[in-house]
Coordinates of C-alpha atoms in Angstrom, one line a residue:
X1 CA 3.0 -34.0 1.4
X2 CA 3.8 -36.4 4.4
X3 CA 3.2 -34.5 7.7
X4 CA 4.3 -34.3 11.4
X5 CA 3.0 -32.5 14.2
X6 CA 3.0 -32.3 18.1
X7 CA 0.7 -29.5 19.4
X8 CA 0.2 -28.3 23.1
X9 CA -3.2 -27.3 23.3
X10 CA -3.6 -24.8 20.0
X11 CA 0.2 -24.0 19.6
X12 CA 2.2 -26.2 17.3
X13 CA 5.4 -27.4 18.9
X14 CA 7.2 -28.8 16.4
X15 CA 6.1 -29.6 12.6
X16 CA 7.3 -31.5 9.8
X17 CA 6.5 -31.5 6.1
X18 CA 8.2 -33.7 3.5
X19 CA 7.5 -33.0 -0.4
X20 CA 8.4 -36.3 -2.2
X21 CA 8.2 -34.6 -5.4
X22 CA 9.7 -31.8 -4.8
X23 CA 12.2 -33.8 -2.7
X24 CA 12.5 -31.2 0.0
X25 CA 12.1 -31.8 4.3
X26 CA 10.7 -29.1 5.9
X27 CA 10.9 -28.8 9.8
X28 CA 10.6 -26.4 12.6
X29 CA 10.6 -26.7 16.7
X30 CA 9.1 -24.0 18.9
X31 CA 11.8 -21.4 19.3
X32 CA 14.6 -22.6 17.2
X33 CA 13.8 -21.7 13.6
X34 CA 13.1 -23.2 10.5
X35 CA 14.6 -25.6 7.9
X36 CA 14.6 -27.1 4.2
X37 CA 17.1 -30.0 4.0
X38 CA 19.2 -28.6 6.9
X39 CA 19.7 -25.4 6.2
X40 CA 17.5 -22.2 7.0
X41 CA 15.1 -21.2 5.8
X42 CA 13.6 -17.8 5.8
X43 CA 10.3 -15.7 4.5
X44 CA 10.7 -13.0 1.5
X45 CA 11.0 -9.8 2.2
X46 CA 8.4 -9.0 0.1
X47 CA 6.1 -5.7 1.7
X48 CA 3.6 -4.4 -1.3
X49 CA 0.8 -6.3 -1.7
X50 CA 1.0 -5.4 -5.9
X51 CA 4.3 -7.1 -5.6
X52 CA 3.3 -10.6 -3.4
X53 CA 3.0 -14.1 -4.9
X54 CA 0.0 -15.7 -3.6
X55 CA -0.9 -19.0 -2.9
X56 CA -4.4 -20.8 -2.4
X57 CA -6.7 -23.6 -3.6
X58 CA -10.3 -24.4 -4.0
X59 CA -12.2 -28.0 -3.5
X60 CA -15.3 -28.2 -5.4
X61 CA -16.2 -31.5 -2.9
X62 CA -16.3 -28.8 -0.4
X63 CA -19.8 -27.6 0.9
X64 CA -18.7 -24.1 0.5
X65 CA -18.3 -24.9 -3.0
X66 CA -16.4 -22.1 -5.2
X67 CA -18.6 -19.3 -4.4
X68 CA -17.2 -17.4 -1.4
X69 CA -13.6 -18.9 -2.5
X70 CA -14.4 -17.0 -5.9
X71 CA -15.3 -14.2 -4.7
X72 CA -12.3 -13.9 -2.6
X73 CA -9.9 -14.6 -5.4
X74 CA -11.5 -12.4 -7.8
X75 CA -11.2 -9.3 -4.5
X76 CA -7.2 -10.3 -4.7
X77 CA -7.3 -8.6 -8.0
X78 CA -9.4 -6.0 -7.3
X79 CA -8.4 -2.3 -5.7
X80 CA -9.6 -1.2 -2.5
X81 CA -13.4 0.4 -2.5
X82 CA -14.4 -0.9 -5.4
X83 CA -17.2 -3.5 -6.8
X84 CA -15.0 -7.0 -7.6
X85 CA -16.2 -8.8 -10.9
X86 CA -14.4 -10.8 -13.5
X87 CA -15.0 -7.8 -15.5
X88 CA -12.6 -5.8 -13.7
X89 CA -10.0 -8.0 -13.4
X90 CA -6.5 -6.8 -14.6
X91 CA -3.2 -7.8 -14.5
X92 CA -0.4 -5.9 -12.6
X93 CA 2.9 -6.8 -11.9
X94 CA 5.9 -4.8 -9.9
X95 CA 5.5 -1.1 -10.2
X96 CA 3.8 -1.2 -13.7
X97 CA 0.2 0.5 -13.6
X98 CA -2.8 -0.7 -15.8
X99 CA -5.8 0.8 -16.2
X100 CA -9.1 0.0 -18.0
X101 CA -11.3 2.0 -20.2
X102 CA -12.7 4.5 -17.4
X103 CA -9.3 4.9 -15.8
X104 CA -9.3 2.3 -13.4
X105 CA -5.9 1.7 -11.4
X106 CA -5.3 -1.7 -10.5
X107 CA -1.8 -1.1 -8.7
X108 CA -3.3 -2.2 -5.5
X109 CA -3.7 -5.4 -7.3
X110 CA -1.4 -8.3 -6.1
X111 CA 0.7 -9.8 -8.6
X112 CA -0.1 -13.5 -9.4
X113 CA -1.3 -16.4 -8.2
X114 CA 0.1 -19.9 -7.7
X115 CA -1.9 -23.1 -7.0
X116 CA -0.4 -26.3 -6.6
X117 CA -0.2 -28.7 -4.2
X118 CA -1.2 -29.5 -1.1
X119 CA -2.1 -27.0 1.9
X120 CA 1.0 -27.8 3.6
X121 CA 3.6 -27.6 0.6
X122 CA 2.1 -24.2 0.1
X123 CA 2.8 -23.1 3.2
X124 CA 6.1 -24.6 3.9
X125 CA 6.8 -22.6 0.4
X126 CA 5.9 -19.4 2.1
X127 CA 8.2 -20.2 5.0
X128 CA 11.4 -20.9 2.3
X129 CA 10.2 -17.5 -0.1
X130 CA 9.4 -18.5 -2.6
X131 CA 5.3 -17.4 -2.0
X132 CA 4.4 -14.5 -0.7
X133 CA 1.2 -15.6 1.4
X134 CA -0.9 -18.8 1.2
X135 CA -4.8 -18.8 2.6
X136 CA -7.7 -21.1 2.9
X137 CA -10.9 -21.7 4.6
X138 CA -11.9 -25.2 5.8
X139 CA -8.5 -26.6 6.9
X140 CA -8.1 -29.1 9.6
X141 CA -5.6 -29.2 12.2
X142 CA -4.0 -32.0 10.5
X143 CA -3.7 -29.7 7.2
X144 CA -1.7 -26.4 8.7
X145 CA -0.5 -27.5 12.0
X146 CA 3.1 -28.2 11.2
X147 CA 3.2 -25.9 8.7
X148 CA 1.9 -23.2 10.7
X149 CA 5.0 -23.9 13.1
X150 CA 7.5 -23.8 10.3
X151 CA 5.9 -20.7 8.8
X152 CA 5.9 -18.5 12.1
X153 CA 9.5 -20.1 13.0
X154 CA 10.7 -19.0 9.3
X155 CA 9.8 -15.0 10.5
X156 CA 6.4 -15.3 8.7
X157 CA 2.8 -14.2 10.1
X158 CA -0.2 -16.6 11.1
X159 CA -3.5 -15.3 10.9
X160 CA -6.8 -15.7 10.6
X161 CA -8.5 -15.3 7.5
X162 CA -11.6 -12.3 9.1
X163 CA -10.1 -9.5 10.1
X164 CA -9.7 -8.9 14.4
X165 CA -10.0 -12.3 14.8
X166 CA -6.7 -14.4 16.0
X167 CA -5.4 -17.6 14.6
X168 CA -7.2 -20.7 16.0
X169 CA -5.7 -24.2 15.0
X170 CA -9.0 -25.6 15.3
X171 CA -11.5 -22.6 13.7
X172 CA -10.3 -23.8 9.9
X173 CA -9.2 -20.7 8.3
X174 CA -5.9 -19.3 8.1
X175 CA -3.2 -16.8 6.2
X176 CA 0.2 -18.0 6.3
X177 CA 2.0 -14.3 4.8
X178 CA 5.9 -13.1 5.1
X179 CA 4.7 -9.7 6.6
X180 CA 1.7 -8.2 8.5
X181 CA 1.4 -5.6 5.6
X182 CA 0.2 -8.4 3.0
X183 CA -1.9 -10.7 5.7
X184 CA -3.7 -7.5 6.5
X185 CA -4.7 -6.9 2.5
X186 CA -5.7 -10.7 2.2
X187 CA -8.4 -10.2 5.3
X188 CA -9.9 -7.5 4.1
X189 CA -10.7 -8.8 0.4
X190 CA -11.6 -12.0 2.1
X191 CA -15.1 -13.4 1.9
X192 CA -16.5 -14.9 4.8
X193 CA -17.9 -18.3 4.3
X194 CA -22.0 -19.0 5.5
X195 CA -22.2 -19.3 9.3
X196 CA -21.6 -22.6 10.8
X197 CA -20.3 -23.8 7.6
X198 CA -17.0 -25.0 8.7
X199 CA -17.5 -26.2 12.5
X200 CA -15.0 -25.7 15.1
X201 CA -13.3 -28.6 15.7
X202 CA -11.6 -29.6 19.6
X203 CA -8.0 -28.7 20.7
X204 CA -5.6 -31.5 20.0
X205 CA -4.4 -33.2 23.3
X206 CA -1.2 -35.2 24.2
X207 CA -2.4 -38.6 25.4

């Protein structure tokens, strides 16, 4: 994706992603809604988090490696209060209920997963509906800012990945989701990364 940005401080402006392949021009100002192409562009309407389309990738060049982002992943597919392991992973999708040998219901589950592209596309996908929710640790500013603008502009919530804590451009994690509801479920399955692991990085000024 080829991006463009303008932020005031640690709130995105205006943004603009282009997707050569998919041959689509996402853009957004502050306060006057989204686009794809010219026309609007709008989250789901998606509420239950067995029933969201989730989007998110992992970098092996990372330092973070795929541990935590496994462990998160592997949570997605597991129901609240219990032990996640690759064992216990099941498939759900819509209202259907599947269980394993000792009962186990996984409708709490979300439905599927999506990875492709970059972090912006992703997020920009979010903003049109076609994803339910897209998150990552370790972004830069450069990575989400414009998308973040197009995402909130779209109706969509911007998050932090840890639960309590607010969206910071510059603290590297973030949930891009079409409602609170499903933001909410991705924090609490998500797996906070070692301490000091991805540095805080400084506010973007005009100059």
């Amino acid at each position: 994706a080829v991006v463009s940005t303008q932020s005031t401080g640690k709130i995105s402006q205006f943004g603009v992603v282009y997707c050569p392949i998919l041959k689509d021009l996402y853009s957004a100002r502050h306060g006057h809604g989204a686009h794809r192409n010219g026309h609007v562009v709008r989250v789901s309407n998606t509420k239950k988090f067995n029933e969201s389309i989730i989007s998110t990738y992992f970098n092996p060049s990372e330092s973070m490696g795929l541990s935590e982002a496994t462990q998160t992943l592997i949570a997605m597919c597991t129901p609240p209060n219990e032990e996640a392991s690759f064992e216990k992973v099941q498939v759900c999708t819509g209202d259907e209920q599947v269980a394993d040998g000792a009962g186990r219901n996984t409708l709490q589950c979300c439905r599927g997963f999506r990875m492709g592209g970059s972090s912006a596309t992703m997020m920009c996908l979010v903003a049109a509906g076609y994803l339910d929710a897209f998150y990552h640790e370790g972004l830069h500013i450069w990575d989400m800012a414009a998308a973040v603008c197009i995402a909130r502009e779209a109706g969509g919530i911007v998050t932090s990945t840890r639960a309590g804590e607010e969206f910071d451009l510059t603290r590297r994690c973030v949930v891009v989701a079409c409602c609170a509801e499903i933001a909410e479920q991705i924090q609490n399955r998500s797996v906070k990364p070692p301490e000091g692991l991805f540095m805080q990085e400084p506010a973007p000024t005009l100059e």
